[in-house]
PDB file of C-alpha atoms in Angstrom:
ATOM      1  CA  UNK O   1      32.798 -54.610 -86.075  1.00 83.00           C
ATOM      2  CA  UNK O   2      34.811 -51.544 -86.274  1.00 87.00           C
ATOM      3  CA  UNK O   3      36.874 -52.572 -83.730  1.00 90.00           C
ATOM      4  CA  UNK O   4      37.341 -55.201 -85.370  1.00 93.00           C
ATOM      5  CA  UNK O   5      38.700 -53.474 -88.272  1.00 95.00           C
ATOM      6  CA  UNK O   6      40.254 -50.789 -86.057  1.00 94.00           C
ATOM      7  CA  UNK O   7      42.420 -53.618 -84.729  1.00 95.00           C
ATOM      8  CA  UNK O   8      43.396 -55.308 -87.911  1.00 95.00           C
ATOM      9  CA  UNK O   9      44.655 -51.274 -89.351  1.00 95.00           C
ATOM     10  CA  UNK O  10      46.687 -51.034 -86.259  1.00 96.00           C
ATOM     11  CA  UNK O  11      48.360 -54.464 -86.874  1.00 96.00           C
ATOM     12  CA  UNK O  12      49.051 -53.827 -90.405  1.00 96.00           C
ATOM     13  CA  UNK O  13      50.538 -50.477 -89.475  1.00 97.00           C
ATOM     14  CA  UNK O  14      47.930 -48.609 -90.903  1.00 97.00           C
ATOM     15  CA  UNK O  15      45.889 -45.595 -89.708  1.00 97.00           C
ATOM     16  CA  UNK O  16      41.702 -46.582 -89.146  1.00 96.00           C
ATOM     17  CA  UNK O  17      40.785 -43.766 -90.184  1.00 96.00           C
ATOM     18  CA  UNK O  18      42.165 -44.690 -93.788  1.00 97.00           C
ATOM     19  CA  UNK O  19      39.519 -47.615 -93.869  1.00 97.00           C
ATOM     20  CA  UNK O  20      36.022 -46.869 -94.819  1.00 97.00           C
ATOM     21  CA  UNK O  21      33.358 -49.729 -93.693  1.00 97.00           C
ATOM     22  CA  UNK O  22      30.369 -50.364 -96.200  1.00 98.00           C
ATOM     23  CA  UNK O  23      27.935 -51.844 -94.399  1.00 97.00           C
ATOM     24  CA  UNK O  24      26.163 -54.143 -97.472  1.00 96.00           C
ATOM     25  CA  UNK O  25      22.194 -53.981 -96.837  1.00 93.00           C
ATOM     26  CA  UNK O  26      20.812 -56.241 -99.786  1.00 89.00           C
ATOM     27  CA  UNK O  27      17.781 -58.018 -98.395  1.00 88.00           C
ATOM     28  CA  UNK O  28      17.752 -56.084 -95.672  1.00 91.00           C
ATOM     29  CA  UNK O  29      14.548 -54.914 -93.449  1.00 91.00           C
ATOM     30  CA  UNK O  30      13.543 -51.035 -93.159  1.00 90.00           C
ATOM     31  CA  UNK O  31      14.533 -52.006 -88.900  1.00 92.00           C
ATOM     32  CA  UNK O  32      18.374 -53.316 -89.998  1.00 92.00           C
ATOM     33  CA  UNK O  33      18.911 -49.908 -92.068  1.00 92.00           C
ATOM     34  CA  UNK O  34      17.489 -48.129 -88.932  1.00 92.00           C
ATOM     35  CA  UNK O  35      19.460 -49.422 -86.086  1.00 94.00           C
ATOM     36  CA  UNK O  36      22.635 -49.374 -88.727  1.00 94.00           C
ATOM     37  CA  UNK O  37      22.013 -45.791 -89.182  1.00 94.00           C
ATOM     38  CA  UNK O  38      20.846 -44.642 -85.771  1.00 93.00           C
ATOM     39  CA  UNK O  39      24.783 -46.643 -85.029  1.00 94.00           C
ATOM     40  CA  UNK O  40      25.930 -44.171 -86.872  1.00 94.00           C
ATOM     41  CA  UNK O  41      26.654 -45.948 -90.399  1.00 95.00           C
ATOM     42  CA  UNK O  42      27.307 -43.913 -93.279  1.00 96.00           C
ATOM     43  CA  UNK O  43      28.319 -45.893 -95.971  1.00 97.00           C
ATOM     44  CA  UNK O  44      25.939 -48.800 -97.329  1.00 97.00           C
ATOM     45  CA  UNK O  45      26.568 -51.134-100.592  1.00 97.00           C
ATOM     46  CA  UNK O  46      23.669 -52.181-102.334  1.00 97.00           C
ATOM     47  CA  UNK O  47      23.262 -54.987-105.242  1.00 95.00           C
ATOM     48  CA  UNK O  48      20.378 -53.685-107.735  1.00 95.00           C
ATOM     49  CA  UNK O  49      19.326 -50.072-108.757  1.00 95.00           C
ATOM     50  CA  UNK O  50      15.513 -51.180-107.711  1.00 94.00           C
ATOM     51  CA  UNK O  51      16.297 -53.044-104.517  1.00 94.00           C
ATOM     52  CA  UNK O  52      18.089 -49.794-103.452  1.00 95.00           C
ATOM     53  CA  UNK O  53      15.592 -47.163-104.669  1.00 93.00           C
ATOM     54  CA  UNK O  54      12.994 -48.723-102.142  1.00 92.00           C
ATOM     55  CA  UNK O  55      15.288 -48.696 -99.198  1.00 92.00           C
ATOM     56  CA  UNK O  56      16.872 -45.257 -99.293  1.00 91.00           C
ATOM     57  CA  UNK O  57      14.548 -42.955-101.883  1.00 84.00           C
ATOM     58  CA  UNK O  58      12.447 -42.139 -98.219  1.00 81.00           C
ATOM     59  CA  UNK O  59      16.002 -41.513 -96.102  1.00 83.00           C
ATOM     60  CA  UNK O  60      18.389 -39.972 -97.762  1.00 80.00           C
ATOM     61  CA  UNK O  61      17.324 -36.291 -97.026  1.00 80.00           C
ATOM     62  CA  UNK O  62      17.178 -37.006 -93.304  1.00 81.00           C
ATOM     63  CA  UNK O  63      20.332 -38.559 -92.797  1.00 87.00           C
ATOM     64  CA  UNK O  64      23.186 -35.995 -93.974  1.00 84.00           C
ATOM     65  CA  UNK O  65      26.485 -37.792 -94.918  1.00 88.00           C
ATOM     66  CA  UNK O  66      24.782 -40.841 -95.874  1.00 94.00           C
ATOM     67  CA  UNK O  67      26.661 -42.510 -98.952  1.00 96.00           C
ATOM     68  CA  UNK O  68      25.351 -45.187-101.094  1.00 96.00           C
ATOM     69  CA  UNK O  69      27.859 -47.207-103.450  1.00 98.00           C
ATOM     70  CA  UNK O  70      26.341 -49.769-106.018  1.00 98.00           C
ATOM     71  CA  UNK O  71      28.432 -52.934-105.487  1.00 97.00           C
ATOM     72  CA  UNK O  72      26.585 -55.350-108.106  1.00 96.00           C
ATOM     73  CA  UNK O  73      26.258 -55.953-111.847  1.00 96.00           C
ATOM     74  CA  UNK O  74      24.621 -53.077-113.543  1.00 97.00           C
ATOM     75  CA  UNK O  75      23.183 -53.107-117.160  1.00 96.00           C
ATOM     76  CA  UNK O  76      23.744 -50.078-119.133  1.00 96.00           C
ATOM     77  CA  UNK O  77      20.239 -49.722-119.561  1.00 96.00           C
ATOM     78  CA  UNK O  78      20.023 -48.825-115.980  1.00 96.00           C
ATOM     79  CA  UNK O  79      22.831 -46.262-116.089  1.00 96.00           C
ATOM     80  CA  UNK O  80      21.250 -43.339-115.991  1.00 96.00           C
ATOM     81  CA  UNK O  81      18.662 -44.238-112.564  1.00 95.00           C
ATOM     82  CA  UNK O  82      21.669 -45.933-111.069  1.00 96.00           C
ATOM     83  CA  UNK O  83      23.980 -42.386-111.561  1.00 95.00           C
ATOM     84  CA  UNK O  84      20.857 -41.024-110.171  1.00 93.00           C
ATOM     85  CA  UNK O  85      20.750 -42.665-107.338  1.00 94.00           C
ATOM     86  CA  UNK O  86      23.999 -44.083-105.903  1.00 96.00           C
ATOM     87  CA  UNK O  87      26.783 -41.942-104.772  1.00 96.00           C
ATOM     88  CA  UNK O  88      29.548 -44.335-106.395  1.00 98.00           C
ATOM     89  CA  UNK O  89      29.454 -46.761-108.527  1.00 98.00           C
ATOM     90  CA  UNK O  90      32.015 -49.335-107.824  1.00 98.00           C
ATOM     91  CA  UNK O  91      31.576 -52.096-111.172  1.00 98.00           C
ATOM     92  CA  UNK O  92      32.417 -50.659-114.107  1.00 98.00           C
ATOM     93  CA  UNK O  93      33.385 -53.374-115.825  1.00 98.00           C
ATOM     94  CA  UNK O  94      32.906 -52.628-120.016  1.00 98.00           C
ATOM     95  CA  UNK O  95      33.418 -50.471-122.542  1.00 98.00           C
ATOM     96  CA  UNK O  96      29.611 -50.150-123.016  1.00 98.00           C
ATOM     97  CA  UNK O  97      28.935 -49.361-119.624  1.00 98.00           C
ATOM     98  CA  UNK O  98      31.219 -46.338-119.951  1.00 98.00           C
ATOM     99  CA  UNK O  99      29.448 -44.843-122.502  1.00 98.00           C
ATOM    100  CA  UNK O 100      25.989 -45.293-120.773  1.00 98.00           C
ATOM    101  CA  UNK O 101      27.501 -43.441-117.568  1.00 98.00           C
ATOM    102  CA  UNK O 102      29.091 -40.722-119.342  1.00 97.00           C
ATOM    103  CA  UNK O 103      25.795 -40.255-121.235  1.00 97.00           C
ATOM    104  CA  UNK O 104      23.775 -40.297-118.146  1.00 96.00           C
ATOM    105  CA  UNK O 105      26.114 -37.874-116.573  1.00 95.00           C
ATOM    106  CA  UNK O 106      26.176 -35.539-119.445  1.00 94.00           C
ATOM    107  CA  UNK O 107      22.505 -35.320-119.621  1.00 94.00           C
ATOM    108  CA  UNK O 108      22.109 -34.839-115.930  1.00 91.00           C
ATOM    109  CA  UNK O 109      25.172 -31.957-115.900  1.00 92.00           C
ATOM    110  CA  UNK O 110      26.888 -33.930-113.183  1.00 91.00           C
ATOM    111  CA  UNK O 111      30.329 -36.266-112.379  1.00 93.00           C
ATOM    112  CA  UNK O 112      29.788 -39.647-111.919  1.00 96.00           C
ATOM    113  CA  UNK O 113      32.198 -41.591-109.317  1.00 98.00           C
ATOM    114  CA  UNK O 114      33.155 -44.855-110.231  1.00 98.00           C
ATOM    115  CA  UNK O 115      35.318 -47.536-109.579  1.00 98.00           C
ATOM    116  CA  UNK O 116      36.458 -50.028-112.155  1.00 98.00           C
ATOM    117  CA  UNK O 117      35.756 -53.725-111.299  1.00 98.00           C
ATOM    118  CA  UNK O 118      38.566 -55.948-112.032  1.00 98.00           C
ATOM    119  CA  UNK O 119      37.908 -60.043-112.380  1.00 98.00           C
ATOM    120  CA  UNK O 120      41.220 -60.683-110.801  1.00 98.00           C
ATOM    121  CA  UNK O 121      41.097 -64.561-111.139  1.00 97.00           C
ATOM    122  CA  UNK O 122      39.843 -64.330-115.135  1.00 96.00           C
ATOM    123  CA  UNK O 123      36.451 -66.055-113.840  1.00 96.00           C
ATOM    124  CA  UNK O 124      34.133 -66.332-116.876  1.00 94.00           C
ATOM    125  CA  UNK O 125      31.238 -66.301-115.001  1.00 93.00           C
ATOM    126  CA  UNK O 126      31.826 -63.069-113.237  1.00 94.00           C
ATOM    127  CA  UNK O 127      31.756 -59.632-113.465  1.00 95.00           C
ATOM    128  CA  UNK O 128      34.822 -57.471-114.024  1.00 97.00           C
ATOM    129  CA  UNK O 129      37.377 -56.911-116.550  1.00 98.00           C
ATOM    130  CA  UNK O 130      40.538 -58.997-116.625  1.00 98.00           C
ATOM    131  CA  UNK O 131      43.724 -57.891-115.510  1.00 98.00           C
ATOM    132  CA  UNK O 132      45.045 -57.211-118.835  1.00 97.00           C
ATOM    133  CA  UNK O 133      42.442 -54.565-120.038  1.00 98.00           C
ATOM    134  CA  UNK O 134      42.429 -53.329-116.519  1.00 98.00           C
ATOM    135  CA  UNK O 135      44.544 -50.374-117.617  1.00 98.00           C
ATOM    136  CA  UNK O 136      42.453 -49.514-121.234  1.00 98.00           C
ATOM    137  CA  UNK O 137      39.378 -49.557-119.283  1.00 98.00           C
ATOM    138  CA  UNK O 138      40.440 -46.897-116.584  1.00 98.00           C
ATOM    139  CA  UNK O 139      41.901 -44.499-119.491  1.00 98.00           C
ATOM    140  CA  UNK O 140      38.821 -44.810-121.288  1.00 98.00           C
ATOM    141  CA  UNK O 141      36.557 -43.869-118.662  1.00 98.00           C
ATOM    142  CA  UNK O 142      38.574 -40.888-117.562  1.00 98.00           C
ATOM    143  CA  UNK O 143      38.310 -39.657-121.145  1.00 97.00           C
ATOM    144  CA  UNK O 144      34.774 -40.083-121.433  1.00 97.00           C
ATOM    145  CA  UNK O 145      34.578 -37.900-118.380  1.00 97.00           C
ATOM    146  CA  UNK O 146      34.141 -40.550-115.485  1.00 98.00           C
ATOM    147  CA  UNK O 147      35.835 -39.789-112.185  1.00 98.00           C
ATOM    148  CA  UNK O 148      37.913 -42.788-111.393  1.00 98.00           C
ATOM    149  CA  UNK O 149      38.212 -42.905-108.204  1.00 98.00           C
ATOM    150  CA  UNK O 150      39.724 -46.684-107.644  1.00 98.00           C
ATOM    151  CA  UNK O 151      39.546 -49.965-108.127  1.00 98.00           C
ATOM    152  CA  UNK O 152      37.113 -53.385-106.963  1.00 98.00           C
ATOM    153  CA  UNK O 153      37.549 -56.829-107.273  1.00 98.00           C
ATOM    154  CA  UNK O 154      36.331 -60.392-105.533  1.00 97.00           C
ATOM    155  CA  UNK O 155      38.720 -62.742-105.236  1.00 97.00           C
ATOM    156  CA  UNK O 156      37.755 -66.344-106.530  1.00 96.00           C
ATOM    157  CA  UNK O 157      36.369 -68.596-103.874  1.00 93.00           C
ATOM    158  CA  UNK O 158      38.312 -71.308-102.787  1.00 91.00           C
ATOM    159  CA  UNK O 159      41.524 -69.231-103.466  1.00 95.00           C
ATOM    160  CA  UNK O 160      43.901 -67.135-101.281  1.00 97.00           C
ATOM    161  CA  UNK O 161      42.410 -63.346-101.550  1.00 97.00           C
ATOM    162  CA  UNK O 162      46.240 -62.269-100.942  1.00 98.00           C
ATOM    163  CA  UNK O 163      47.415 -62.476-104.369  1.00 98.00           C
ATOM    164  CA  UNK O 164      44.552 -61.293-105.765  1.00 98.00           C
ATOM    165  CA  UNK O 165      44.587 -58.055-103.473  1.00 98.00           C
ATOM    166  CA  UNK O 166      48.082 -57.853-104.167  1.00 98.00           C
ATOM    167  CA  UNK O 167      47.173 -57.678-107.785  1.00 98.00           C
ATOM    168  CA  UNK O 168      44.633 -55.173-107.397  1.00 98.00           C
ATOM    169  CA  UNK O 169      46.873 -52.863-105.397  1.00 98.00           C
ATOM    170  CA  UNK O 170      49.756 -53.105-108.073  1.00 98.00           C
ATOM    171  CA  UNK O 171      46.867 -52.213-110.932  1.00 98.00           C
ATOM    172  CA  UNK O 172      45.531 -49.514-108.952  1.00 98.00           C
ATOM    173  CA  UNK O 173      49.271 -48.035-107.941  1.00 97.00           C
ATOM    174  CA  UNK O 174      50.244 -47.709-111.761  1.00 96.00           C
ATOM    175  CA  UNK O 175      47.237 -45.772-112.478  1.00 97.00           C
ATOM    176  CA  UNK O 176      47.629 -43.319-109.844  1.00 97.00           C
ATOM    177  CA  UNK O 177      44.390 -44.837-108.085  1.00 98.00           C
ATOM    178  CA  UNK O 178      43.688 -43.917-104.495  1.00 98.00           C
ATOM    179  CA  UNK O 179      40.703 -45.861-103.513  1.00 98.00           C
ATOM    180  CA  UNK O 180      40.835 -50.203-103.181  1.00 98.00           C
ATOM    181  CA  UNK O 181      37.329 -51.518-102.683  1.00 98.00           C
ATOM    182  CA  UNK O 182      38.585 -54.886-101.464  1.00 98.00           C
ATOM    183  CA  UNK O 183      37.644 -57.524 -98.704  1.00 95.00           C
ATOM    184  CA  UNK O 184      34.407 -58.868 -97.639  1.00 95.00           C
ATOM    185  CA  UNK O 185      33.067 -60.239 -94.561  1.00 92.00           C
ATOM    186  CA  UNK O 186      35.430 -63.368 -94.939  1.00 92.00           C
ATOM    187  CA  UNK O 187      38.342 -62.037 -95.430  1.00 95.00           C
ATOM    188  CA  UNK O 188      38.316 -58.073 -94.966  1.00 96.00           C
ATOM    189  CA  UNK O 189      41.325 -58.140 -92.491  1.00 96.00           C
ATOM    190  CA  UNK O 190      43.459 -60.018 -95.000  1.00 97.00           C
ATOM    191  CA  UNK O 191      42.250 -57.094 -97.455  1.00 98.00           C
ATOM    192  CA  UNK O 192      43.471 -54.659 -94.962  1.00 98.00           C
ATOM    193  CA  UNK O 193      47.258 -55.703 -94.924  1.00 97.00           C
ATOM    194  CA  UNK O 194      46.977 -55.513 -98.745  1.00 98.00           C
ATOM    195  CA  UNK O 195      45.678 -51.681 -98.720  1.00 98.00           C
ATOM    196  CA  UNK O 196      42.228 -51.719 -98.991  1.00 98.00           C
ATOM    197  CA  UNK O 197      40.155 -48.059 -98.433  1.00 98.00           C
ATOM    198  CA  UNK O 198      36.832 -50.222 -98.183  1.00 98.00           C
ATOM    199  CA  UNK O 199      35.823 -52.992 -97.239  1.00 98.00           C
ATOM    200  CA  UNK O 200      32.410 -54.759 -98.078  1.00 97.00           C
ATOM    201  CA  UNK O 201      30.244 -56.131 -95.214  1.00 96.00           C
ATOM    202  CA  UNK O 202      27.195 -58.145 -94.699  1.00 91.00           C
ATOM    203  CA  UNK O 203      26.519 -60.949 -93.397  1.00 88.00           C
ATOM    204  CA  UNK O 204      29.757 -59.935 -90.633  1.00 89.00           C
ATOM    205  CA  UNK O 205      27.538 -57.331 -89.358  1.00 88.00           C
ATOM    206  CA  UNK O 206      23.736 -58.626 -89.741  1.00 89.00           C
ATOM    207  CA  UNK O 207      24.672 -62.327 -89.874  1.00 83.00           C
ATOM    208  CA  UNK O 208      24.388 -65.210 -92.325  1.00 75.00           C
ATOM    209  CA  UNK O 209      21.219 -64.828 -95.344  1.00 61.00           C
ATOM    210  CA  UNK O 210      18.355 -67.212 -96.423  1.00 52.00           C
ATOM    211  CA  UNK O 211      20.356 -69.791 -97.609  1.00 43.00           C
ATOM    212  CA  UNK O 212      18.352 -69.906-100.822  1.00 43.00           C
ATOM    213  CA  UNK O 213      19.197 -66.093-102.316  1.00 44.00           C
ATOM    214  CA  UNK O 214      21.186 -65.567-104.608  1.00 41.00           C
ATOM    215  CA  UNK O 215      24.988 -64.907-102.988  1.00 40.00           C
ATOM    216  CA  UNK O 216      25.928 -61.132-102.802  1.00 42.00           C
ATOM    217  CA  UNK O 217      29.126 -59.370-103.119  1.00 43.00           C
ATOM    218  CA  UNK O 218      29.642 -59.011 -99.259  1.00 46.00           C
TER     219      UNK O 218
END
């Protein structure tokens, strides 16, 4: 796979090295994470604070450079064991959730990386601030104290990701924003000739899940 993405960098004109894969490991047994990291995977996305806490609380001293990003919803009563635990947190999406982090970090004396989520496509039933408030968000977590480090978004199914990465990138650009958490397994090397620093991937690198979980962001 990171060939794969090696490849699609060099036809965009872009350097690999400027493209981080997360490897998403929701669902996945304690022999995936193994072989992943025994590949030599660093970076892993997981969906829920719990889920997450049982597959890495047990590795993360053994493994130095490991990096874990939290890539789903997160409730602001969970802010403070999810700064705890993940490395970055890529879906800040509210107002409210802002003020838990900063909180959680202020108690714990530490910066909390984050990346704001933006619902590019307006979707009401997902995650993600639109567009619009895209900019108010960012300045508000920087002032309570957040480290912004970029931006996140999943494009609407059935839709051309393009636009929407192009979106994202144009957000992210105006903010000063280095870091575009964009592209999943189904379209990552689309994502790539738009800019994106990370890209999201599951089921491309441990194949398809149980068709009866819930879908994931990979």
């Amino acid at each position: 796979m990171r060939r794969r993405i090696d490849r699609a960098c060099r036809a965009a004109g872009r350097d690999p090295a400027g493209v981080v894969l997360t490897a998403v490991t929701k669902t996945q047994p304690p022999e995936v994470l193994a072989a992943a990291l025994a590949a030599g995977q660093r970076v892993f996305g997981e969906n829920r604070v719990q889920e997450a806490r049982a597959h890495w609380a047990g590795r993360r001293d053994g493994w130095p450079g490991l990096e874990l990003r939290l890539i789903g919803p997160l409730q602001t009563n969970k802010a403070a064991d999810a700064a705890a635990l993940f490395d970055v947190i890529e879906t800040v999406d509210r107002p409210k959730l802002v003020d838990a982090l900063a909180a959680a970090a202020a108690r714990a004396g530490r910066t909390v990386r984050v990346l704001v989520q933006v619902n590019t496509g307006a979707e009401p039933q997902k995650a993600g601030v639109v567009p619009e408030q895209a900019d108010a968000l960012v300045l508000r977590a920087r002032a309570a104290g957040l480290d912004v480090e970029g931006l996140m978004c999943i494009p609407p199914a059935g839709e051309a990701p393009g636009p929407h990465f192009a979106l994202l990138r144009r957000i992210a650009r105006r903010k000063g924003l280095p870091v575009l958490s964009m592209g999943m397994s189904g379209d990552y090397e689309t994502a790539i000739r738009f800019g994106a620093t990370h890209v999201r991937l599951g089921s491309a690198l441990f194949g398809e899940r149980n068709p009866s979980e819930t879908p994931s962001r990979d």
